[in-house]
Every structure is written in C-alpha cells, then in structure tokens.
XYZ file of C-alpha atoms in Angstrom:
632
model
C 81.408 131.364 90.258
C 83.487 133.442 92.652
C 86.122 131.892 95.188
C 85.825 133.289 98.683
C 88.837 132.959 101.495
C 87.724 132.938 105.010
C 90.927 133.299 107.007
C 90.693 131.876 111.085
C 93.672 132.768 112.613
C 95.356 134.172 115.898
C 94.792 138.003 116.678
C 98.045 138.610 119.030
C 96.272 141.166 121.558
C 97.766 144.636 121.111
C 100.095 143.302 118.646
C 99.390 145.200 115.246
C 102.487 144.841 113.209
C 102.950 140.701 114.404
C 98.948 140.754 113.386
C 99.464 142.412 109.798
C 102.619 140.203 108.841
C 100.158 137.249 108.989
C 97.699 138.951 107.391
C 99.914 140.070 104.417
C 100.737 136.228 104.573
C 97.123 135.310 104.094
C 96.486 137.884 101.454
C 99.397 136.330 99.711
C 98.370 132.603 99.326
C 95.024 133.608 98.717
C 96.350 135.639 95.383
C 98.429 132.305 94.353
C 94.847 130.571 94.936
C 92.873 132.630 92.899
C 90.336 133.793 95.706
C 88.299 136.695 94.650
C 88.113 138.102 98.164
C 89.760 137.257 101.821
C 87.990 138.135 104.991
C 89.672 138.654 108.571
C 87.980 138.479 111.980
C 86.675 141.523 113.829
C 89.690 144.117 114.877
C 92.010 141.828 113.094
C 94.924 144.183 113.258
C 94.680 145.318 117.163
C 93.082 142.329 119.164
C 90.536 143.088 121.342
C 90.780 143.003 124.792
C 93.624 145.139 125.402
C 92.642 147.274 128.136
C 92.970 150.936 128.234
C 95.756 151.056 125.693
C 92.442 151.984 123.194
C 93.317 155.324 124.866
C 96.928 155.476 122.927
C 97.120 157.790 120.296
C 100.489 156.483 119.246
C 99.138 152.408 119.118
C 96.343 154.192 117.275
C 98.584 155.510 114.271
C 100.412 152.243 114.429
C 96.872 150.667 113.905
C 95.959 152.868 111.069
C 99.141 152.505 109.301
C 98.741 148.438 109.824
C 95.343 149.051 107.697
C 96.685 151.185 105.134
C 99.586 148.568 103.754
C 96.242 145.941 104.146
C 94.329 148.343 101.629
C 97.583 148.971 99.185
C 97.521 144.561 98.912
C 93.904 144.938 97.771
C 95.308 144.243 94.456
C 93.481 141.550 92.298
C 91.621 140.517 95.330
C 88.762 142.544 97.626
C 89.763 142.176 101.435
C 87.452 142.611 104.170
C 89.046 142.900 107.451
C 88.650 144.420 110.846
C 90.334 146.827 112.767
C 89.814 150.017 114.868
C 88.860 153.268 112.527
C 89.957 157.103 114.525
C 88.139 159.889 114.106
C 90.845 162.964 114.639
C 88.690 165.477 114.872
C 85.865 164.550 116.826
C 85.778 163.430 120.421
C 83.912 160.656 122.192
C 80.840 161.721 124.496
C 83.699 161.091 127.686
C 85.828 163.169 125.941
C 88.665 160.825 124.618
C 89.309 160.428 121.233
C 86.721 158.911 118.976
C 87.063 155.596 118.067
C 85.154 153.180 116.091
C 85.308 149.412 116.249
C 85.011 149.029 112.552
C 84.575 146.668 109.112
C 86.894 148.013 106.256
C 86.003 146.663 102.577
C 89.145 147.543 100.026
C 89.750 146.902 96.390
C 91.999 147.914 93.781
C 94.311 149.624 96.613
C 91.134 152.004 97.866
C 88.830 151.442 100.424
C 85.176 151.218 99.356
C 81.835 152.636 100.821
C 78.852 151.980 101.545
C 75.542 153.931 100.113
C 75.401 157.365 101.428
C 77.731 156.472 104.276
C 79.743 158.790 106.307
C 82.544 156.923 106.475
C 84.646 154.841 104.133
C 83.931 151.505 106.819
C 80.829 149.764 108.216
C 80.371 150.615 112.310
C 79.690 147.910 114.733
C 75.937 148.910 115.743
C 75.391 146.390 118.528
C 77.413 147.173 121.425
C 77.909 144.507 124.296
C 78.936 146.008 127.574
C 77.334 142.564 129.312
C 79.841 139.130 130.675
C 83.639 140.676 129.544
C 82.738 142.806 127.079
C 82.926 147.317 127.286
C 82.631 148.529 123.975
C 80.761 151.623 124.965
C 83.828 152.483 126.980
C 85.919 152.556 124.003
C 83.876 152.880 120.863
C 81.180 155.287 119.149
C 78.478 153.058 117.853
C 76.209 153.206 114.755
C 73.547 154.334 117.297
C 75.542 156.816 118.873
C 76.230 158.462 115.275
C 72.944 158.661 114.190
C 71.663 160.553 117.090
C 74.544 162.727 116.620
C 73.614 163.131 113.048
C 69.955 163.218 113.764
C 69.192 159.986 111.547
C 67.599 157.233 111.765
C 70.011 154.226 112.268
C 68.653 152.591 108.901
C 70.221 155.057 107.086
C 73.706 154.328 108.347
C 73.155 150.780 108.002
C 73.776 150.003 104.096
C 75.789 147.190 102.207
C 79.269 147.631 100.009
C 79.175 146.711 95.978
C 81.731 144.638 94.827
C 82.397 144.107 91.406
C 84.052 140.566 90.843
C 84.947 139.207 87.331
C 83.066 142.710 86.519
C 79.561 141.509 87.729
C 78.501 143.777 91.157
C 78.238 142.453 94.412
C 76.301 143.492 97.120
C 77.508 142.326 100.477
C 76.015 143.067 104.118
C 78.884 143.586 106.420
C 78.115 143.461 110.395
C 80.771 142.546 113.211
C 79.763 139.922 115.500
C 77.421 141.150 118.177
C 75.311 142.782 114.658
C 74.102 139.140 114.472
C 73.178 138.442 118.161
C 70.031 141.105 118.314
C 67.253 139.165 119.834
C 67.398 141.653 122.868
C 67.853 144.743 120.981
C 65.524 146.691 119.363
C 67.139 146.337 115.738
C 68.690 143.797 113.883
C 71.153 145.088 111.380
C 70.925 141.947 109.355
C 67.246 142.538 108.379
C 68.116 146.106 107.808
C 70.451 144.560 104.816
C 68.533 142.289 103.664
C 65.056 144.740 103.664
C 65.745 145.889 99.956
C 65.951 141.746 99.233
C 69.178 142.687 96.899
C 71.778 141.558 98.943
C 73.486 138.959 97.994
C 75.373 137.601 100.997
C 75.919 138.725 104.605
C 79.618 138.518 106.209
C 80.159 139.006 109.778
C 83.618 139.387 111.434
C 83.870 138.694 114.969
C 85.879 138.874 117.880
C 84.044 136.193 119.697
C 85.468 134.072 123.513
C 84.787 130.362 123.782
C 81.725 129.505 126.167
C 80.227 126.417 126.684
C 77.638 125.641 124.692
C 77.717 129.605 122.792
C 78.417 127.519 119.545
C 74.960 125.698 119.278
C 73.036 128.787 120.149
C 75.509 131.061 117.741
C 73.794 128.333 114.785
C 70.399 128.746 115.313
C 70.100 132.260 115.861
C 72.553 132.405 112.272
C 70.659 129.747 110.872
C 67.887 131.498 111.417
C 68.983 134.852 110.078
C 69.975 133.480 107.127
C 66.789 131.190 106.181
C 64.548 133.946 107.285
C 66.629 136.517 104.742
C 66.907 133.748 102.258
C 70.590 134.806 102.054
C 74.014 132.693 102.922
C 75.706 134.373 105.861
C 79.718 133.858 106.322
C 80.971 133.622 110.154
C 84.456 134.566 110.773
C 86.230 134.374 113.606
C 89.228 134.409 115.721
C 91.657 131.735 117.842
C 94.196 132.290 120.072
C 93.786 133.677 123.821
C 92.994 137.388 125.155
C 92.527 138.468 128.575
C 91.330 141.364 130.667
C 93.607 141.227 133.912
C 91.451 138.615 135.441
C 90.065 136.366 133.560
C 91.565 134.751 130.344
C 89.125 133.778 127.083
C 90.142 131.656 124.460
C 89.043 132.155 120.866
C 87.928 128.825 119.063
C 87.272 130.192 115.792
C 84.785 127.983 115.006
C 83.925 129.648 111.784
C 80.923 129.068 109.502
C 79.690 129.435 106.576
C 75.490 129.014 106.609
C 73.417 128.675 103.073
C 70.760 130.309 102.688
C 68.142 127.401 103.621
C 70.024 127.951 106.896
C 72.255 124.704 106.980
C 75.704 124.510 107.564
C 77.865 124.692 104.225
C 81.174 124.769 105.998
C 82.555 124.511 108.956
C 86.252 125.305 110.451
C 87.874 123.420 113.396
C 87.813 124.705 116.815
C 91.434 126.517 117.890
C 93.113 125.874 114.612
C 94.521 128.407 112.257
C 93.359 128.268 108.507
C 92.206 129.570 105.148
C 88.683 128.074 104.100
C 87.869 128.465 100.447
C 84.476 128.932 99.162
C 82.929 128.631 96.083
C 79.781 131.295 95.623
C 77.020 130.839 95.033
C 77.009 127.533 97.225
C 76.676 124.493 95.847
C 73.238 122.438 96.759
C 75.831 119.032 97.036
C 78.262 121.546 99.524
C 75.318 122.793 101.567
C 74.847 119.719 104.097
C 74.300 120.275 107.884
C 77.278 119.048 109.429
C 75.875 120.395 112.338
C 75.759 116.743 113.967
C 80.375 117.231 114.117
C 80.041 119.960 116.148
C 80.455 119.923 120.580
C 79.020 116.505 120.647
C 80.564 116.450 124.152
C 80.868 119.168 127.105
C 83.929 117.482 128.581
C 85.891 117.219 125.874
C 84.580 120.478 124.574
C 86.093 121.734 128.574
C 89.174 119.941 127.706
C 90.165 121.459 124.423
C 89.429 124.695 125.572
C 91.662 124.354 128.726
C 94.035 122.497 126.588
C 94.161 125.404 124.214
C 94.179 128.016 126.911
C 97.158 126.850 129.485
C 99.282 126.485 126.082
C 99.277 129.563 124.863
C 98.786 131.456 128.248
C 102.561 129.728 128.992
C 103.605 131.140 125.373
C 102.732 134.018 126.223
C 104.067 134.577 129.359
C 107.557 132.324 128.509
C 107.413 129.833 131.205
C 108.663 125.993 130.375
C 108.785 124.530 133.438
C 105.243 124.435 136.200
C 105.423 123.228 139.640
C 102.306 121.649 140.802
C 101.187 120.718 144.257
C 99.889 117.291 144.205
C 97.751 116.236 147.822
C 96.087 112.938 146.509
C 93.150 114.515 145.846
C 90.887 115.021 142.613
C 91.860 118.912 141.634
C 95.168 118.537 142.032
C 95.316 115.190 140.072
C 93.268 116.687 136.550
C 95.748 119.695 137.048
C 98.602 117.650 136.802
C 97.520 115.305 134.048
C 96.293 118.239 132.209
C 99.540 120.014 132.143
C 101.628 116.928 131.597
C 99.580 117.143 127.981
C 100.363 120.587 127.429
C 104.628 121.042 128.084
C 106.694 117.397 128.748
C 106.900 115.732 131.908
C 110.534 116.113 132.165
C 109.120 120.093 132.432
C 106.657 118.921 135.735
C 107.974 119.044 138.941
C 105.128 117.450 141.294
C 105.008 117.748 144.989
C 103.461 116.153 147.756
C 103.126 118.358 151.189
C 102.323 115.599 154.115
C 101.555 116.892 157.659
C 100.151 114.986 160.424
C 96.880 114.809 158.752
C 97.657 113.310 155.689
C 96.634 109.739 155.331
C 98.965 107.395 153.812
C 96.516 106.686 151.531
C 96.454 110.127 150.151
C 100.047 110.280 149.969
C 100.622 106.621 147.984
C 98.060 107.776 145.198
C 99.922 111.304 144.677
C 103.178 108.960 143.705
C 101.409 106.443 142.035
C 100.021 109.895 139.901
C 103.635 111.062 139.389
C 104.842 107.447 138.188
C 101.565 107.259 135.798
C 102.580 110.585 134.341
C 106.299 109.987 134.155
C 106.794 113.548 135.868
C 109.721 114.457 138.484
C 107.959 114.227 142.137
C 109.583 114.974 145.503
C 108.001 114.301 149.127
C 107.945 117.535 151.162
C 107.150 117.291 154.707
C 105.799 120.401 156.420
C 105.085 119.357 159.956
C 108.005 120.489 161.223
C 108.078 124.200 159.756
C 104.091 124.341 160.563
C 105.280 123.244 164.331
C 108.129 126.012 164.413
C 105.509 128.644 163.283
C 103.229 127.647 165.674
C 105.518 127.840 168.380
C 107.349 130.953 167.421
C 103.942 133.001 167.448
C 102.610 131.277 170.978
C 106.138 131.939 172.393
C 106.311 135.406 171.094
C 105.355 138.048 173.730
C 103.150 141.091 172.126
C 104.196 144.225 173.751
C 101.616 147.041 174.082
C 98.574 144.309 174.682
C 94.972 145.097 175.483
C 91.907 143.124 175.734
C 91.674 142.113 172.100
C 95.329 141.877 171.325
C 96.393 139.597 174.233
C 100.387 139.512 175.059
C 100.401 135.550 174.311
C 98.844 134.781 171.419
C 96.888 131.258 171.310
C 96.625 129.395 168.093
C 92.965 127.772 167.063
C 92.720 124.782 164.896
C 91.611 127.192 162.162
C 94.556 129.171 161.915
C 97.116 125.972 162.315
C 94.878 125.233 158.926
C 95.830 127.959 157.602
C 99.233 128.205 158.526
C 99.549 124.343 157.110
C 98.156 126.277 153.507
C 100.066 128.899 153.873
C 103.384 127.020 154.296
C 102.363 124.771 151.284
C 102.174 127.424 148.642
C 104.261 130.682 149.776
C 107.102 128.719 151.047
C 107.709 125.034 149.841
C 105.881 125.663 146.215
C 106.614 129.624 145.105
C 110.313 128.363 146.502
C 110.672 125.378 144.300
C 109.174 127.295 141.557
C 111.918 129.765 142.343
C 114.524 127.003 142.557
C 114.337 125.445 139.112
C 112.998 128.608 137.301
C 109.227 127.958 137.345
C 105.781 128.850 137.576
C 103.557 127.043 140.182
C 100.030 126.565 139.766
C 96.658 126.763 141.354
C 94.395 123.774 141.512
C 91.143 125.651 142.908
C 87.785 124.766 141.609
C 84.662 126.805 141.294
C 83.181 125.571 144.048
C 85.865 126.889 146.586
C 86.161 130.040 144.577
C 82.622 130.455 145.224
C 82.604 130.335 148.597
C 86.330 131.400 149.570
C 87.256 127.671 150.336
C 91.053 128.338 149.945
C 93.888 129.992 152.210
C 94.734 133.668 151.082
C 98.237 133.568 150.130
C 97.660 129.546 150.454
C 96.295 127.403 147.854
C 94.756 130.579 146.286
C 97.882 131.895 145.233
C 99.766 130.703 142.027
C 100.398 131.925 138.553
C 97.019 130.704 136.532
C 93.879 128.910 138.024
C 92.736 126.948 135.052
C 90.720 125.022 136.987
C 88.643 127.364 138.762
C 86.142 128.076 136.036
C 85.330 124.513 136.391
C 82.392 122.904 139.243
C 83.175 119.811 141.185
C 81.373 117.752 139.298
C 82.756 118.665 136.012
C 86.228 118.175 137.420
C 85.406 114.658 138.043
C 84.297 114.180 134.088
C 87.168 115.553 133.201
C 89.146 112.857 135.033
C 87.251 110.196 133.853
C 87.681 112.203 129.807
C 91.347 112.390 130.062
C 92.019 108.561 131.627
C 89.424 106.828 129.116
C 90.300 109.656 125.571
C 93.130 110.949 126.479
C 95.652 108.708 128.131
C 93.911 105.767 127.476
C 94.838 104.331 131.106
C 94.256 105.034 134.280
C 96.609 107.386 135.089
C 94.371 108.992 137.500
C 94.198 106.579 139.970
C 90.702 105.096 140.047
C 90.892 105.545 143.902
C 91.250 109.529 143.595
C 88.169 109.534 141.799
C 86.300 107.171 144.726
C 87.819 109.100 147.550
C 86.236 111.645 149.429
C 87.357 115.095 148.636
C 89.389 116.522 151.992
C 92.022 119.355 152.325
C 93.390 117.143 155.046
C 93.978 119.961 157.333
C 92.793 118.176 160.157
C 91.845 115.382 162.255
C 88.435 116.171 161.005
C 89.341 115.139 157.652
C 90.482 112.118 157.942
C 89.419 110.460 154.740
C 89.917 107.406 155.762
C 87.428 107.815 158.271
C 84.977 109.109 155.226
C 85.569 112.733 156.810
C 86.059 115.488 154.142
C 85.177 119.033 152.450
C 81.979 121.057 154.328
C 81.472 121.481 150.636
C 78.166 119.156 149.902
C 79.129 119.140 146.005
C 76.735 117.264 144.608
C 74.182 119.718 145.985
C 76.456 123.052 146.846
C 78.021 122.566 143.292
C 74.675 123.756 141.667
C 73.805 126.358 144.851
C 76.794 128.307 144.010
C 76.108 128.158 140.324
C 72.520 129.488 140.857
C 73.989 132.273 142.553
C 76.918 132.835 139.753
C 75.943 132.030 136.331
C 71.860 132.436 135.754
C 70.981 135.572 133.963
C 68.673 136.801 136.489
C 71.283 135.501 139.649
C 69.175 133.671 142.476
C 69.780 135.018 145.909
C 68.339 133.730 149.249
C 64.931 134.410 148.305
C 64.670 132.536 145.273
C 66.576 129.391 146.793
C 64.197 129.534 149.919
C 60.528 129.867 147.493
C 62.066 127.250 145.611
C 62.551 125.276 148.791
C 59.348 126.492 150.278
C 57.158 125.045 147.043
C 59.206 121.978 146.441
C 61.184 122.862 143.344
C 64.696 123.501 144.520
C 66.095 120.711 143.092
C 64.405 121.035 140.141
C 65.489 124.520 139.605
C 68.755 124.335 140.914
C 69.641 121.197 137.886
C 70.768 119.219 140.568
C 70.007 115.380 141.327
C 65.932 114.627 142.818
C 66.169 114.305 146.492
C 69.393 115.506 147.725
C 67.300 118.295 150.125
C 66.195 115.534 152.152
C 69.232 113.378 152.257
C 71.741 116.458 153.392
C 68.888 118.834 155.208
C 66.691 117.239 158.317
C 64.583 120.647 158.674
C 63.850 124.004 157.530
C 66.479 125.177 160.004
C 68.804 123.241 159.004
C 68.080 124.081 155.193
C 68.487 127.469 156.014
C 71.440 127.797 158.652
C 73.358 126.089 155.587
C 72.014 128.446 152.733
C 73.100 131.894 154.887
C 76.761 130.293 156.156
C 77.268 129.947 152.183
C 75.931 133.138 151.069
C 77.408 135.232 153.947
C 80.985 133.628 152.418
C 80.062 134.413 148.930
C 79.057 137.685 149.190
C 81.398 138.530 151.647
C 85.098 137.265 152.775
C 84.968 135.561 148.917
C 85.313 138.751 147.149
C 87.697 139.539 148.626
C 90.050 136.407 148.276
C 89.098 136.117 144.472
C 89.967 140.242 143.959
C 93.238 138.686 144.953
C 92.843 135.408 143.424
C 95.241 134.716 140.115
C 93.526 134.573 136.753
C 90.713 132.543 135.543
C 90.554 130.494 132.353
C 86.884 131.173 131.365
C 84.668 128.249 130.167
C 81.976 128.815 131.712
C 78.918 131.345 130.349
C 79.940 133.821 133.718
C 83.399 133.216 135.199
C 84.809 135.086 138.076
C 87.166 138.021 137.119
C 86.191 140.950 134.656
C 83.204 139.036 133.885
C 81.485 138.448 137.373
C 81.874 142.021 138.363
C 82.033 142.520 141.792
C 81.929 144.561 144.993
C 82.230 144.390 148.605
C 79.385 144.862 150.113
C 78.185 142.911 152.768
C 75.672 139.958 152.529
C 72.410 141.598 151.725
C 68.951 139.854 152.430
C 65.649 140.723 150.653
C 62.439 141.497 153.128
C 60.813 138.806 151.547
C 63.390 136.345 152.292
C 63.016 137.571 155.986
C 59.454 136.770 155.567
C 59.832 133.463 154.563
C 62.522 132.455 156.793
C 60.329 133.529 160.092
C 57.067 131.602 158.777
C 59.759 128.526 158.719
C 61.879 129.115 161.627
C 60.268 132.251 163.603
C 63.000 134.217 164.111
C-alpha cells in the first residue's frame, strides 16, 4: 500500500517564486505524512495564462531554477509537477525560443525518464488553440517533435517507473487536454495503457471553470479509465487567471476515478488542499459520489462569481466598490453579490434619478441599500444632463456644412446617452475617485450581445462580472441569493416582478409596463444561438428554423413565444436583422472597449469569442428564404 498526495492549490499567474514557496510547503507536510509521492497541477510553477511574457528568456531561467530546488526536495518522496521545460538550443517553427508545456517526474533529487524518451519530462501532446486557449503559439507539442524527429508519436508517448518501498511503478503521465481526445486523432491515454502494464494514469491540468465542463470532464475520465481498466488521478488548479479580457476561475475540482470508472475521491470546488490516497484503491473507498457534485447551475454561477470578484479585487488591491444601483434587476444581484464578497461598510451604492425615473424605481434601490446594510446616497442628474444639453444646442459650430450644421439639435437618443454617460464617467468614476474606489459594471449578456449599453456609459467600469451571465439566469440568481444566501428578501420581491427598463425615457416608463426592446425571454436564447453553439447559428439557420417550425425548439427557449412577440414573417424577420446588424456590427466594437468578463459560460466575450469588425454579413441562402417570405 502506497500513500499518494494530490495537492489543489492556487497557481499565482506569472508568479514562479510565490508558486514554488507553496509548493516547497506542500512537499513538506506531505514528508511529515508519509506520502510516497505529491502531484501538482499543470505548469504549477508559472501559471498559465500569462500572455506573451512565455517570450521572456529571463522569467524562463527564473522558471527553470523554480523546478530545479522542486527536484533537489525529491527526497524520500517522488514529485510530479508541472511547469514549462526550454529547449536552448533549438528554436520554435516561428522562430522564438522553444518551449514545452511539460510533466516533470523527480526522485531521489534527479529527474526521471521515460522509455527511450528524448527528454527527461513528458510533453503535452494535445494542444488546444479553441475558447481561451493558444498553446501552439507558445509551445512545441509531442506532435510537432515527432515530425521533427521523423517518428511516430507512439514512440514519444511512454510512461515513467517508479520504484516505491522498492517495488516499480509504472505511471502514465498526460497534462489535461491528453485526456479530452474525442476530436483528435490519438488518445495518449490508450497509447499508455496499450502494453496493459500501467499501473495508474495521472493527469495535471491547468483547467477554467465552465458550466457544466465538470459532468462531461467525468464521463469522458470515467470512461478512460473503465475502458483501460486503470484508476486515473485528476489534478487541478484554483485561483483566477486572465487573458486581458476575459477572467477564468480555476475550481480545482480534482478527482481521483477507480478503475471500474467511479469516483474514489473527490476535492471541493475553489478550495486549496492536500488529498491523500491510499493505492491500490480500496473497493469500500471507490463509491460514486458523483450524485455531490453541480447539483445546481445557479449556485454552481454563484460560487464561481463569488470566487472570481474575490480574488480579482485581491489581485488588483481594491477594498472599497462603488455600484450604481437604478431599481432594476442587474444592478440589484450586483450589489448583493458584492456585499457577500468585501463588507458593506466597503459599498457605496448610488441611485442616479432623472426625469424618467419612477418613484417606484427609486424607493426599491433604498429599500436594497437598507436590506444590505450598505452606505447609499441619492444623486440627481437632471440638472447636469439639462446643462449639457443646453451647452451643445447653444454652442455655435464654426466652419459648418451640410452635415455638420452650425446649431447642433439634440435627439431623444443622444439625451439617452448623455443621461448614461453622465451616470458612469462623471457621478460614479468621481465617487469612485472620491473615497478611493473601484466602480462596477452591471451589464448582462444580453446587452453585451447586442451593444445595449452607452460607450463610456454603463459599459464602462472596472470588472463586468455580470456580463457572462443571460437575463434569465440573472433572475435565478436573485431568487438563489434571497432564498440560500441571505435567507430574506433582500432583493426586493418587486425588482424581480418589474419590468426591466433603463428608464431613459418617457418610453420606459415602467409603471406604464414600458421597458427594454430586449424581448428576453425569447432574445435571451437568440443571442446565445449566435454566441455559444459550436457551429454558431447566423440568419440562415434562425430563419430555416423559423421557416420549418423548430425555432423554439432549437433555440431552448419556451414553446410559443414566436407567435406571442412576432405577428408575421416580416415582422419575424425585421426583428432578427435589427439584432444581428447590432451584433455583428456597432457591438464589437463597444465590447473591444468593454471592461473584463468573468467567464462562466462555455464561450464568453473577450479572448474567447474572438472577434472582428466586419460588417453584418448575410448568406445567399438566407436571401433566398427571406424573399420567398417577404419578396424583397
């Protein structure tokens, strides 16, 4: 019997020496615990997603030297950890220094290797460069080296012999995407496993939260390890990591699988710890505990934003968030989300009121504040939107011509703006400034879809945590935090009835029912059709769909809606191109400028909805259908 220590703990991004002190630490207890061998996530030492600082040569050496004291506490105990292995005297295929993202196995102070490998560490084979992954930009794969070699990948794909309480061990060693191959054309597992002698399969990994990844990471590991007849040991990370854009947590989630392919063990989501394991499993230890795992989406959403805000405001050293508060759903779960993460006595929320804003709207944003025990002040803006308005109409252009007129005339729509404007760059980012703040942006997906939000208005802000999130899961969040969390109601029952409005108008009078253009219950799932599918649905899917009476079907929304919101074909279809002429137009734009994203979601905007701007784009078949329904 053999004692294994599976550590889950937070990889600081670009932070090797911080990342080997707790790794010493690890190694450490593990030794006063008697473990036979410790095993780290994927690029343990590094992070991951640090940008183009892979292209350092200097953070490189610091890396490698980071590994080295790892190897010299392989003393009494075998460590398998991952970090970033440098080739010095080869070159990758763009010319930069070759790197590999890489599996090192060390005992008694030396590094071990596998069967007739080339180097003294496993290679990452599988290479994602799909969602936010680019490891081809960085790293030379397995694949890559074989064709340099002129091998067949087998070959380079071997297991490591340990020899605990002097009895040999053979281990498979893959890092995370090794164990996701059902759309490539290997699978480095079964490449392990062919000879039937190994004896267990580890895989390190490096891998973001996404709703719902977790059940489909257990059957396709499940699966691999009842098929191999072999236990397989999941390790991976917590903490947060970001690529400019769009911020990923790390859940950890790490498990270990027998080999009948149930769940033997199972670490908590987002906490830190050492899991010991006895090997070989025992039949009483190998139960599926399957069943304790994301039983919920919503509160699966809410630890994960819970998780991410926290250590996002670590990170970035900020104690004290301003948050604009209108009476209205977003800005409600933003506010009782945050007043979970740092104290009230930290919250400063504001209410905005212009002419538009009901007083109904305005009573439930301070019966919000009083629920949440936060500091709230009343803001009026009429009378700065006024001045602005009359500055520009009283300001004479000189130079004029036929499309710049000498007296400019304001429109409703750009008083809207100017309202949204005035909100965040003046009265919040000046508050914020005031008592040494952050303030926050409350947009949902839906509006970042579609560009629903004032450029330098309610876009701006230091995080949107919320905009990885539809409509309609904003609303079960509400209803998670005031029944699990809170216990109360201290979002106001009547936010949750009310129709959502930006009250920017007398168009939006909510009392009056008025509200959003945004049909959620309907555009919510429209806008995720044309975001987060695999194979994204444009115009011409969403009008076939339409055409043979499976839209709704298709789209995962609720049977019916089509009829209620659309009266004809030309209706139907005047709404679907004013959307997708915003989302594939103006909308890229605002969310290139947009803050970051919290990811939840299994495509979030940022680095992992990749974008350009081109203009709206329309298939010929689309054309054809749209003139058999409307003739034009």
């Amino acid at each position: 019997m053999m004692k294994i220590c599976s550590c889950q703990f937070e990889v600081e991004a670009g932070q090797p020496a911080k990342n080997l002190e707790k790794i010493l630490s690890f190694i450490k207890e593990a030794k006063k615990n008697n473990a036979d061998i410790i095993i780290f996530p994927e690029m343990a030492v590094p992070g991951y997603f640090i940008g183009d600082t892979w292209d350092s040569s200097s953070f490189l050496r610091d890396c490698e030297y980071c590994g080295q004291k790892i190897i010299a506490a392989a003393d009494g105990i075998a460590i398998i950890f991952g970090n970033v292995a440098v080739d010095w005297h080869k070159r990758n295929r763009d010319g930069r220094q070759r790197k590999y993202n890489a599996l090192f196995v060390a005992q008694n102070k030396q590094l071990l290797s596998a069967e007739n490998s080339v180097y003294p560490f496993a290679i990452k084979t599988l290479h994602p460069n799909y969602r936010e992954f680019d490891d081809s930009r960085y790293f030379y794969s397995t694949a890559m080296l074989a064709t340099e070699l002129k091998k067949d990948v087998r070959e380079l794909i071997k297991p490591f012999t340990l020899f605990i309480k002097g009895k040999p061990l053979v281990i498979g060693c893959i890092l995370c995407e090794d164990g996701w191959n059902d759309d490539y054309p290997i699978s480095p597992i079964d490449i392990l496993c062919a000879d039937k002698k190994t004896d267990i399969i580890f895989n390190i990994s490096a891998s973001p939260y996404t709703l719902g990844k977790n059940h489909k990471r257990h059957r396709v590991f499940s699966r691999h390890a009842q098929m191999n007849n072999v236990p397989l040991v999941y390790v991976n990370k917590v903490g947060i990591q970001n690529n400019g854009k769009t911020i990923y947590t790390f859940d950890g989630s790490s498990t270990v699988y027998a080999a009948d392919g149930s769940i033997a063990d199972y670490a908590m989501p987002y906490q830190e710890t050492a899991r010991y394991i006895e090997f070989p499993l025992k039949k009483e230890v190998a139960q599926n505990l399957a069943s304790d795992i994301e039983k919920d989406d919503i509160a699966c959403i809410y630890k994960a934003l819970t998780y991410g805000i926290g250590k996002f405001l670590q990170k970035i050293h900020m104690k004290k968030v301003v948050i604009g508060i209108s009476g209205g759903i977003d800005s409600a779960v933003a506010a009782a989300l945050y007043s979970r993460i740092i104290s009230p006595e930290n919250i400063l929320l504001v209410n905005m009121p212009s002419v538009y804003n009901s007083s109904t709207t305005k009573d439930l944003a301070r019966e919000l504040a009083e629920n949440l025990g936060c500091a709230y002040a009343v803001v009026p803006i009429q009378e700065s939107v006024d001045y602005t308005i009359r500055q520009f109409t009283e300001t004479k252009i000189h130079h004029a011509s036929s499309d710049i007129p000498e007296q400019l005339k304001i429109t409703s729509f750009t008083a809207e703006n100017i309202q949204a404007r005035d909100r965040s760059a003046r009265v919040l980012a000046g508050l914020a400034a005031a008592i040494g703040a952050g303030f926050t942006c409350n947009a949902n997906k839906a509006e970042t879809s579609v560009g629903y939000s004032t450029l330098y208005g309610d876009q701006s802000g230091f995080l949107a945590a919320l905009a990885d999130l539809w409509k309609y899961q904003i609303y079960g969040l509400a209803l998670y935090l005031n029944k699990e969390i809170y216990k109360k109601d201290v979002i106001p029952q009547a936010v949750i009835d009310i129709v959502p409005s930006a009250e920017l108008s007398a168009d939006q009078n909510v009392d009056e029912g008025r509200g959003d253009p945004i049909k959620y219950p309907y555009h919510d799932y429209l806008f995720r059709s044309f975001v987060e599918r695999w194979d994204k649905a444009t115009p011409e899917d969403i009008l076939l769909w339409y055409e043979n009476g499976s839209l709704e079907e298709k789209l995962g929304c609720r049977p019916g809606l089509v009829k209620e919101y659309f009266t004809d074909p030309t209706d139907f279809i005047n709404d679907l191109e004013h959307w997708w002429n915003l989302f594939s137009g103006m909308a890229v734009a605002k969310r290139i400028q947009a803050p970051p994203i919290l990811a939840v979601s299994r495509r979030a905007y940022g680095f992992d909805q990749r974008e350009a701007q081109n203009t709206p784009y329309y298939t010929r078949r689309y054309r054809e259908v749209r003139q058999h329904f409307i003739g034009k």
